[in-house]
Tab-separated table of C-alpha atoms in Angstrom:
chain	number	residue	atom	x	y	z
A	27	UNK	CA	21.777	-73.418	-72.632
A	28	UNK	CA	20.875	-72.278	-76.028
A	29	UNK	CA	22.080	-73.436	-79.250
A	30	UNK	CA	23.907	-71.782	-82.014
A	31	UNK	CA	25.168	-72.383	-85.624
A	32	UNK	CA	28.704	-74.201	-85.786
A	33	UNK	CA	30.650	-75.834	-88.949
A	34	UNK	CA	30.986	-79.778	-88.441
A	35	UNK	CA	33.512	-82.221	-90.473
A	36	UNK	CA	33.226	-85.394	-89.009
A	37	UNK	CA	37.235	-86.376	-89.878
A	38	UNK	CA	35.894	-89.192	-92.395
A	39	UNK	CA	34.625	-87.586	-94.808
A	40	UNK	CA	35.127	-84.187	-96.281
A	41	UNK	CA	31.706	-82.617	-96.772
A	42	UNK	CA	30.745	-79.877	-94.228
A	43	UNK	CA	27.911	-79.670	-92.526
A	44	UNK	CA	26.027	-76.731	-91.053
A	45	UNK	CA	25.050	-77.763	-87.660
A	46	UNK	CA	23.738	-76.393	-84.016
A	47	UNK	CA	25.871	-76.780	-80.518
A	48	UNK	CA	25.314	-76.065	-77.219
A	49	UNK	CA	26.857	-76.976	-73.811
A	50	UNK	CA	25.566	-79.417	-71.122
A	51	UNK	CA	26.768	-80.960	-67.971
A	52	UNK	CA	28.137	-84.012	-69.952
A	53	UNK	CA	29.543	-82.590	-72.538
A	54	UNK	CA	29.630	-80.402	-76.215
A	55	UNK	CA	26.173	-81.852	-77.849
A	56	UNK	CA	26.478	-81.215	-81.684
A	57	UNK	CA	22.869	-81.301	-83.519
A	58	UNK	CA	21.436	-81.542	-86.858
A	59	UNK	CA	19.854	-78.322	-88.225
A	60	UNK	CA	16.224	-80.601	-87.948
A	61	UNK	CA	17.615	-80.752	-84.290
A	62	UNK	CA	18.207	-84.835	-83.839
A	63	UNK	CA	21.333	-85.418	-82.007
A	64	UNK	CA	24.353	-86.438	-83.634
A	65	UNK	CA	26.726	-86.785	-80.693
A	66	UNK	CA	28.394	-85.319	-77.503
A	67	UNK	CA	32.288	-84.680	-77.134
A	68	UNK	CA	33.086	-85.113	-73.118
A	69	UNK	CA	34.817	-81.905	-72.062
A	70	UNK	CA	37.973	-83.733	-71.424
A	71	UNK	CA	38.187	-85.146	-74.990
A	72	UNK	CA	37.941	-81.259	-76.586
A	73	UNK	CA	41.353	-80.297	-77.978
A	74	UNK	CA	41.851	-76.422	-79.408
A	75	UNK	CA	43.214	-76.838	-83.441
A	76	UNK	CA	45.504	-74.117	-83.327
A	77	UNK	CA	46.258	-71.619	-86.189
A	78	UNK	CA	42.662	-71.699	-87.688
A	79	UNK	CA	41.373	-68.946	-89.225
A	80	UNK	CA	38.629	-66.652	-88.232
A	81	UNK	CA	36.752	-65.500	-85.269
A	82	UNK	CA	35.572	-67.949	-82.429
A	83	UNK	CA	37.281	-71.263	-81.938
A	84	UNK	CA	37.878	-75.058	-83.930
A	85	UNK	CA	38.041	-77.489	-82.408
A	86	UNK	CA	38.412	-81.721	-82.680
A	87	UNK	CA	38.056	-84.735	-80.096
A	88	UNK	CA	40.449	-86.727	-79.014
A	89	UNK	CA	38.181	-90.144	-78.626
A	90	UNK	CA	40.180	-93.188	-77.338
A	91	UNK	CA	40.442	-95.627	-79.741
A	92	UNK	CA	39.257	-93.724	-82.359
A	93	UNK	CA	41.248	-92.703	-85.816
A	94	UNK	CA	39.282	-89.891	-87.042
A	95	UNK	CA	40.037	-86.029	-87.025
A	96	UNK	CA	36.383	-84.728	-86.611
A	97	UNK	CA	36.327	-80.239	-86.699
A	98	UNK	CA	34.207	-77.868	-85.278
A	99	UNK	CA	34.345	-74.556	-86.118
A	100	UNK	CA	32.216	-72.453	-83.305
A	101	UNK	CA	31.614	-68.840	-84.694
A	102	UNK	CA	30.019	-67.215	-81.178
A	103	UNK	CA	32.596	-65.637	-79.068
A	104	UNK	CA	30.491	-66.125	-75.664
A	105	UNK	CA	29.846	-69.914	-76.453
A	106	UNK	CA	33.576	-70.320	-77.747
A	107	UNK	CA	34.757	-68.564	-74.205
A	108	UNK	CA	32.457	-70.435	-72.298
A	109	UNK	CA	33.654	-74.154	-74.139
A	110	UNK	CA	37.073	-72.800	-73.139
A	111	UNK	CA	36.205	-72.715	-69.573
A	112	UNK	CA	35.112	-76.135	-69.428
A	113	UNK	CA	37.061	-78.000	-71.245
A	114	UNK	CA	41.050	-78.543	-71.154
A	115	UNK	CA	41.914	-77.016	-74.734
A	116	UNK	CA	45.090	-78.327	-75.109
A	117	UNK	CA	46.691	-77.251	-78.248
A	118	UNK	CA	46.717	-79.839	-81.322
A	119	UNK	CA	46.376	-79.097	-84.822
A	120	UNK	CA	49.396	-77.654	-86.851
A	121	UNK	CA	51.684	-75.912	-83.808
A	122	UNK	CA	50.365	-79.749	-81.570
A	123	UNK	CA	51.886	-81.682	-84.734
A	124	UNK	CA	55.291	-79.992	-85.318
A	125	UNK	CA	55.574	-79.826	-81.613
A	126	UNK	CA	54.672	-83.634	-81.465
A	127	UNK	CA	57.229	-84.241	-84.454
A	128	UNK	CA	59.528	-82.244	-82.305
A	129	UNK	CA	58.882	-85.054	-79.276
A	130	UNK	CA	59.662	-88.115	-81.852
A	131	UNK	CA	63.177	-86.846	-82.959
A	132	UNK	CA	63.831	-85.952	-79.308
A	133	UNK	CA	62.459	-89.072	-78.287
A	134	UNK	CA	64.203	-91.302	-80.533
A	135	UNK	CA	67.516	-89.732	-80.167
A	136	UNK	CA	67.120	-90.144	-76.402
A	137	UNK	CA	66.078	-93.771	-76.852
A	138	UNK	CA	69.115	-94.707	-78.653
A	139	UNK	CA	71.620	-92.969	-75.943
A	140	UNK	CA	69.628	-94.739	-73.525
A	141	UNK	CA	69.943	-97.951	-75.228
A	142	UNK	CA	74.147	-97.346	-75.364
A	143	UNK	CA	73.769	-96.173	-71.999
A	144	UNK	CA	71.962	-99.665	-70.921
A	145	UNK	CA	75.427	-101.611	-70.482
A	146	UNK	CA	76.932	-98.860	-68.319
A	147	UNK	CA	74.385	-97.642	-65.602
A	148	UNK	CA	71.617	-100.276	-66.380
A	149	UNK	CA	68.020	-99.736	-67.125
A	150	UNK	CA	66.434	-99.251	-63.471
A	151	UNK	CA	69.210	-96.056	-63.082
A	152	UNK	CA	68.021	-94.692	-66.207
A	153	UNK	CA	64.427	-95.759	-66.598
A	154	UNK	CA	63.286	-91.762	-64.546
A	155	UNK	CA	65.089	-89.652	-67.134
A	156	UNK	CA	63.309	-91.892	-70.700
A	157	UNK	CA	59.883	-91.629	-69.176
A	158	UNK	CA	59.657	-87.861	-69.388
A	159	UNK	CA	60.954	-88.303	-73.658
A	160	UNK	CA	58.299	-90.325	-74.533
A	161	UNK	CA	55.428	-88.632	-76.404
A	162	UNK	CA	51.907	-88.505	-74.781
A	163	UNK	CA	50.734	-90.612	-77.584
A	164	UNK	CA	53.317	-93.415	-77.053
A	165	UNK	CA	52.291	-93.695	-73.663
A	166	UNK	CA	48.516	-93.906	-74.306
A	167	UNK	CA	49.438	-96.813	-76.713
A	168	UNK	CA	50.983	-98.390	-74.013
A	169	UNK	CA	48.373	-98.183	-71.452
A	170	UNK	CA	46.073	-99.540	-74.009
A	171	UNK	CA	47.881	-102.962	-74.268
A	172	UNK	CA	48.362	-102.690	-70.692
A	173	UNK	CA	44.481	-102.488	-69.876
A	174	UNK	CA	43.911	-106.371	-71.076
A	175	UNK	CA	46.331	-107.230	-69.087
A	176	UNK	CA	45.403	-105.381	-65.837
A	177	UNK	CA	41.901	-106.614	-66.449
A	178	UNK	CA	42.529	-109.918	-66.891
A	179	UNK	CA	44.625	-110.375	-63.493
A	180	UNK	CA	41.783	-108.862	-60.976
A	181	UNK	CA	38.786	-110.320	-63.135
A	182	UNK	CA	40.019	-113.471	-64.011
A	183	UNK	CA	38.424	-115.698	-66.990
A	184	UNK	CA	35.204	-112.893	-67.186
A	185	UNK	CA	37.142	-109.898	-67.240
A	186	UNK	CA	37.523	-107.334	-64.612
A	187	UNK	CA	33.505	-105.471	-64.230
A	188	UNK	CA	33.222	-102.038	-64.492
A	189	UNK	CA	30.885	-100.150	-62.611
A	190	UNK	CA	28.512	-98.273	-64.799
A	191	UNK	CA	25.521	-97.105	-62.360
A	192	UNK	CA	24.282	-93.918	-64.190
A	193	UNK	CA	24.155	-91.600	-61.057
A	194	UNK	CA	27.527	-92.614	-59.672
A	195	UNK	CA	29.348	-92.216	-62.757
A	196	UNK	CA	28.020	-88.696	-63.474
A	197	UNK	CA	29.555	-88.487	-59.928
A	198	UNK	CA	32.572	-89.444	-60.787
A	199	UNK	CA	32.948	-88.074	-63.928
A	200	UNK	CA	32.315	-84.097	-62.767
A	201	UNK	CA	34.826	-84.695	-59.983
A	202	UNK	CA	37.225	-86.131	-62.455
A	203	UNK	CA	36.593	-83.097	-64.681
A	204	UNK	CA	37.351	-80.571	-61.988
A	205	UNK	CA	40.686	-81.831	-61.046
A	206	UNK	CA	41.730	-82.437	-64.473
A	207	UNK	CA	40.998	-78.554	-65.148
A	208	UNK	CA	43.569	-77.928	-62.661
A	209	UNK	CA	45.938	-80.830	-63.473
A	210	UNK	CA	47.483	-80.079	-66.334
A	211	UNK	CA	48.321	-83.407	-67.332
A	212	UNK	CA	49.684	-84.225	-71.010
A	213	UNK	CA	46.773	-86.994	-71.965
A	214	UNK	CA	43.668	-86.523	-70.724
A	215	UNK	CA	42.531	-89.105	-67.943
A	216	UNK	CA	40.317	-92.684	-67.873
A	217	UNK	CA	38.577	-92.684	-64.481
A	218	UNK	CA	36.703	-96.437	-63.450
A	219	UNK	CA	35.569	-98.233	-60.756
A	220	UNK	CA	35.422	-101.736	-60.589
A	221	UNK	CA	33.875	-104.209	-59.337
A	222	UNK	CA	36.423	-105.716	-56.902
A	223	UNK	CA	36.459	-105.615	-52.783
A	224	UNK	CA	39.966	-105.427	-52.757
A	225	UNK	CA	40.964	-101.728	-50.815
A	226	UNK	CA	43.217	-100.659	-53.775
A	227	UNK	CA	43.427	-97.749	-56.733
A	228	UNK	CA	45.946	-97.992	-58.951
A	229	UNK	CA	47.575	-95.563	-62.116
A	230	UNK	CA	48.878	-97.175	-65.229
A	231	UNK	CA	50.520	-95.270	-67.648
A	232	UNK	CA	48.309	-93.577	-70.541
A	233	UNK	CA	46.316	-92.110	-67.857
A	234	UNK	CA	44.199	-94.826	-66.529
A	235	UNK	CA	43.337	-95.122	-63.172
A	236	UNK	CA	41.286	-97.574	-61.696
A	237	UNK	CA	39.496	-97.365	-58.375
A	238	UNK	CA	37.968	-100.687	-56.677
A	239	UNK	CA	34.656	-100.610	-55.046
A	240	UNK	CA	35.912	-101.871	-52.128
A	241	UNK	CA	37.888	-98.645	-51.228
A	242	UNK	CA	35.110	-96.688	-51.901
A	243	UNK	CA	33.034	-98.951	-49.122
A	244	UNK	CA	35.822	-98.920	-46.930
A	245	UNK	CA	36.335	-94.823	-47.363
A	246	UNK	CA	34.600	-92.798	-44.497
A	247	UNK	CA	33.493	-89.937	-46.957
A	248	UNK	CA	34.044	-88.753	-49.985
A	249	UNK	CA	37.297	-86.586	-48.970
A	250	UNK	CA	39.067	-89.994	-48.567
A	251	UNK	CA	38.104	-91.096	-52.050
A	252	UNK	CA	39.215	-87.540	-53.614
A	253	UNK	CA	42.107	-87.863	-51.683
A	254	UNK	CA	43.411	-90.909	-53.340
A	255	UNK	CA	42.007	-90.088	-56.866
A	256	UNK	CA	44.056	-86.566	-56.759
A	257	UNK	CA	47.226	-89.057	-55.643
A	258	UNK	CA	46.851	-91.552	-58.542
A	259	UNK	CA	46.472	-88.163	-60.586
A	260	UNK	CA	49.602	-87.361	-59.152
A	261	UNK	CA	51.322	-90.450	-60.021
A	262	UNK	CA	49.973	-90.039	-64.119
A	263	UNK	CA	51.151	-86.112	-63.819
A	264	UNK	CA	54.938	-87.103	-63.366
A	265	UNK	CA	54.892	-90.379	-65.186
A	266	UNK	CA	55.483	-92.914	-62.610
A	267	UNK	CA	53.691	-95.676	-63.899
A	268	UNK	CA	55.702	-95.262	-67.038
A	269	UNK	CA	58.927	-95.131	-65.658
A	270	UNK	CA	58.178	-98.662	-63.477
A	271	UNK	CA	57.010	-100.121	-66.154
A	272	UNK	CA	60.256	-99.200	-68.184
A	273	UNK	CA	62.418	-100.196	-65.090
A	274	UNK	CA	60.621	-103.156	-64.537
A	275	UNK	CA	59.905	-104.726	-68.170
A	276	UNK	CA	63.654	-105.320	-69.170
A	277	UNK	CA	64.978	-104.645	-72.270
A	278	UNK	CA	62.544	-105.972	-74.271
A	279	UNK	CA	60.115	-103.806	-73.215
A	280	UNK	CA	62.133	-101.009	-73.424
A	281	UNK	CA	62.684	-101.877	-77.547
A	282	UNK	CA	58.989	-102.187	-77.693
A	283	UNK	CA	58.715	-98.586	-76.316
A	284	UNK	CA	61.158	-97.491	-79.113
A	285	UNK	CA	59.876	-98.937	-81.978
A	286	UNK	CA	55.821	-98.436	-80.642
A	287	UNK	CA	55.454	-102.664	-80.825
A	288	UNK	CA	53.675	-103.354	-77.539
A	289	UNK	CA	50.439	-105.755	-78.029
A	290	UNK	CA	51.723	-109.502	-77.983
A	291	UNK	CA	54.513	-109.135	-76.187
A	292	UNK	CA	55.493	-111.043	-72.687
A	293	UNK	CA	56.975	-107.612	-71.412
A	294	UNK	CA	53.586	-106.184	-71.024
A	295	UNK	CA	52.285	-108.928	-69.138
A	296	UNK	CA	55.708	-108.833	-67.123
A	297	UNK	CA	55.265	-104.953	-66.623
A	298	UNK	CA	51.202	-105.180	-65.504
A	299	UNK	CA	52.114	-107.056	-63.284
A	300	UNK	CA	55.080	-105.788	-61.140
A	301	UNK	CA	53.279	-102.585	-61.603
A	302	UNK	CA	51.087	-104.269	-59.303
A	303	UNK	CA	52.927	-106.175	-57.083
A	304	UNK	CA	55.494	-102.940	-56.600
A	305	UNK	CA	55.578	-100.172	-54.471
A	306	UNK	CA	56.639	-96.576	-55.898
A	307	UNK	CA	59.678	-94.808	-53.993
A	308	UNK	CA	59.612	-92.818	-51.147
A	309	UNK	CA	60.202	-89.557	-53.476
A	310	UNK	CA	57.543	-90.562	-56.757
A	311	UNK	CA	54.828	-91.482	-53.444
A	312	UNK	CA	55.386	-87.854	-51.426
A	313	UNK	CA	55.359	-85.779	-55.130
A	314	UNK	CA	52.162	-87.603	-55.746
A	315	UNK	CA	50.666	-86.371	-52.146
A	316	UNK	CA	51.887	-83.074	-52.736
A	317	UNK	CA	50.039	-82.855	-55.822
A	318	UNK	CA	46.711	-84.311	-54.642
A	319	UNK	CA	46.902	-81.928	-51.642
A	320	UNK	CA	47.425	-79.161	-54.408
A	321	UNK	CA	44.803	-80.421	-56.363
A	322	UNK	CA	42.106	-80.887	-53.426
A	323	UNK	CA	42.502	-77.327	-52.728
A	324	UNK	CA	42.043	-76.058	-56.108
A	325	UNK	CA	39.158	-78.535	-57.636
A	326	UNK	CA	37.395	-79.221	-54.289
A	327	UNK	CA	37.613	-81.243	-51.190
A	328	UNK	CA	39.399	-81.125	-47.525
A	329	UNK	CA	43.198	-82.934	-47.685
A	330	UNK	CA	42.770	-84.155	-44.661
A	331	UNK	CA	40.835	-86.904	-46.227
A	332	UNK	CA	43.898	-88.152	-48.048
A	333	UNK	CA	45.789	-87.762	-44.259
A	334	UNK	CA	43.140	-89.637	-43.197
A	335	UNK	CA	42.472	-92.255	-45.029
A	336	UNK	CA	46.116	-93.736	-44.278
A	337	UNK	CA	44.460	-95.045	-40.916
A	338	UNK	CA	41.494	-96.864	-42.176
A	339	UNK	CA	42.698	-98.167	-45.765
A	340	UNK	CA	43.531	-101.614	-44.040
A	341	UNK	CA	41.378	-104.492	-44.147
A	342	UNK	CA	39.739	-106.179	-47.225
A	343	UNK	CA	39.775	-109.882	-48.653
A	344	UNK	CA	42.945	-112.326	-46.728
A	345	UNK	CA	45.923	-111.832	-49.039
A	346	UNK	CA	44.734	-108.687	-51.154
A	347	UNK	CA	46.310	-105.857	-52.278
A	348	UNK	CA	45.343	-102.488	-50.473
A	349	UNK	CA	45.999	-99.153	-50.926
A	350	UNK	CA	48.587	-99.159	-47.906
A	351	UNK	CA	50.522	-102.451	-49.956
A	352	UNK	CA	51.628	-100.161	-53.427
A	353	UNK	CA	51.363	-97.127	-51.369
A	354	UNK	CA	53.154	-97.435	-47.920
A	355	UNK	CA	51.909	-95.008	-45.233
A	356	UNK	CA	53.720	-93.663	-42.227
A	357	UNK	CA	53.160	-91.264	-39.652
A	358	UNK	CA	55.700	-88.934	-41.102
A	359	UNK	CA	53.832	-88.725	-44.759
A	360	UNK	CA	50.086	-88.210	-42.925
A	361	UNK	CA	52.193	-85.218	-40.954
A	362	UNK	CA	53.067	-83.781	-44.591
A	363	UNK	CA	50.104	-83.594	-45.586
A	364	UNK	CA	48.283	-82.019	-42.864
A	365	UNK	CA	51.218	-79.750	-42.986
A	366	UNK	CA	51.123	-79.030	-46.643
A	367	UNK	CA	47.601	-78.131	-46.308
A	368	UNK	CA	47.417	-75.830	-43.249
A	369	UNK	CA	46.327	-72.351	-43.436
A	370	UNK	CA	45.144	-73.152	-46.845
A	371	UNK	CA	41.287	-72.399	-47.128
A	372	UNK	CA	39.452	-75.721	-48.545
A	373	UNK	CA	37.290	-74.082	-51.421
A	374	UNK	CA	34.537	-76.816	-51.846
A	375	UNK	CA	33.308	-80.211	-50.955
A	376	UNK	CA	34.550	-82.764	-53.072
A	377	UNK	CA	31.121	-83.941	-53.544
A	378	UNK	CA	27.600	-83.453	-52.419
A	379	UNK	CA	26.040	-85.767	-50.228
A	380	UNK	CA	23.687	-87.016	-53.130
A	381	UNK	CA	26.897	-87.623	-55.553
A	382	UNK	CA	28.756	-89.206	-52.335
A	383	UNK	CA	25.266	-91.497	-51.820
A	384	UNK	CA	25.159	-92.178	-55.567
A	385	UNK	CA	28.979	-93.076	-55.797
A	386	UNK	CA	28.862	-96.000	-53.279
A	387	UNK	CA	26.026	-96.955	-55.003
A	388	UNK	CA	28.303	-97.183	-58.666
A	389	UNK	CA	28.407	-100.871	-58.569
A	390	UNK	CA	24.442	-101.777	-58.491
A	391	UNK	CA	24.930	-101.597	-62.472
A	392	UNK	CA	27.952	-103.577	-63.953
A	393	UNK	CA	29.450	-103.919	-67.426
């Protein structure tokens, strides 16, 4: 696509900087006038800075990890309206901070009934209506600390491997875009797969969801795989991975949550790790099929992959965590999918036969 003329701050320093933009398959690719590349904001990243002035659109990034408040002021209406199609746009800037303020008073206010309410209904009661007050921020901080963690117990002394073939995680990545388009979710996602032959995906809170390669292997097509990514989606949508880690980590944790203090702490390890080792209720685990069925339908691929899928997830390595151990099937749930799904047209495949090829072929490259 061509390039045009944008306004670029790069949140460190104040100088502005004329620059050229235009949009690609990856991503927002910002250049220098002389044309050299600076760098490319992932769709998902993009966040709208609301109230600026003037025509088109500004814009920042939301990197993980990362401190700094880049700006992009885009002048052309059609490339503006076309950014705004692919990417998620959530609102930030001076309406996202007083409404983010507005969570932290809430938040804390709710935290300290909670607390007072502890000693009369106990923390498991109470854990469903705190995860829902704490700001998306909060919870990315959390799943941060709780990353090491998560690593550590499926990789052992190296570290859990990440599968980085080029081909399968452009794959992934444009599926992952298309149902987080139609998500809605209040952080923006972080997709893997890794290398492990265990049968299992998993959500933690913050958004992460991890997928192991031996799902993928064991998966019949790439409707299955969908299927369960649009469920883990599910489970980060309504905050279930928060609220069992709450419920679970005691309350120590829960004062970590309150005063933001999570790295160092035995309650994360504690909370990784029944996070693992517990199953979601019946209610969190049929509101997390609903919404990948929804999702399916709307970003691409057939539902009754995710039906499906309950019959063939057994198997793996002796003694291993599957999908069917943290997320128990039944005959009754594969029945509400199928019906939540009929007479609803399936729009697209969830992938192509090259992306499904080059997706089971993620873990040739490892890092």
């Amino acid at each position: 696509m061509p390039s045009v003329r944008a306004t670029f701050y790069d949140g460190i320093v104040s100088r502005r900087r004329d620059v050229e933009v235009s949009l690609h398959p990856q991503g927002l690719a910002i250049f220098s006038v002389e044309g050299m590349l600076l760098t490319t904001w992932p769709y998902p990243e993009i966040r709208r800075i609301e109230g600026a002035r003037g025509p088109g659109l500004a814009v920042t990034r939301m990197e993980p990890g990362s401190t700094a408040e880049p700006r992009l002021e885009i002048a052309d209406a059609g490339v503006a309206a076309d950014l705004a199609a692919r990417a998620p746009l959530t609102l930030t800037g001076a309406a996202g901070t007083r409404k983010e303020r507005r969570s932290v008073v809430i938040w804390a206010v709710a935290a300290v009934v909670s607390l007072l309410a502890l000693a009369y209904w106990g923390l498991p009661a109470i854990a469903g209506r705190i995860a829902p007050l704490v700001p998306a921020g909060v919870e990315a901080r959390l799943g941060a600390a709780m990353d090491p963690q998560i690593r550590a117990e499926f990789g052992g002394p190296a570290g859990m491997k990440t599968c980085t073939a080029p081909a399968g995680v452009a794959a992934l990545a444009e599926l992952v875009a298309r149902y987080e388009k139609h998500a809605d979710l209040h952080l923006p996602l972080r997709v893997v797969v890794v290398d492990n032959p265990m049968v299992n995906a998993f959500a933690l809170p913050g958004g992460y969801i991890y997928i192991m390669r031996g799902l993928i292997q064991k998966a019949r097509g790439p409707d299955e795989v969908a299927g369960v990514l649009g469920h883990e989606i599910g489970h980060v949508k309504f905050r279930h991975g928060l609220q069992s880690a709450i419920q679970s980590g005691g309350l120590g944790f829960l004062l970590g949550t309150v005063f933001g203090d999570f790295a160092g702490g035995t309650a994360i390890l504690l909370a990784s790790r029944a996070l693992l080792s517990s199953a979601f209720s019946r209610d969190s685990e049929r509101q997390a099929d609903a919404f990948g069925v929804d999702l399916m339908l709307k970003g691409g691929g057939n539902p009754e992959g995710l039906a499906g899928f309950f019959g063939t997830a057994g198997g793996g390595p002796p003694g291993a965590l599957n999908w069917l151990t943290s997320h128990p099937a039944s005959a009754e749930r594969e029945a509400a999918i199928r019906r939540l799904a009929q007479n609803r047209p399936v729009l697209s495949p969830a992938l192509t036969p090259e992306q499904w090829q080059a997706l089971r072929a993620i873990c040739q490259t490892t890092g």
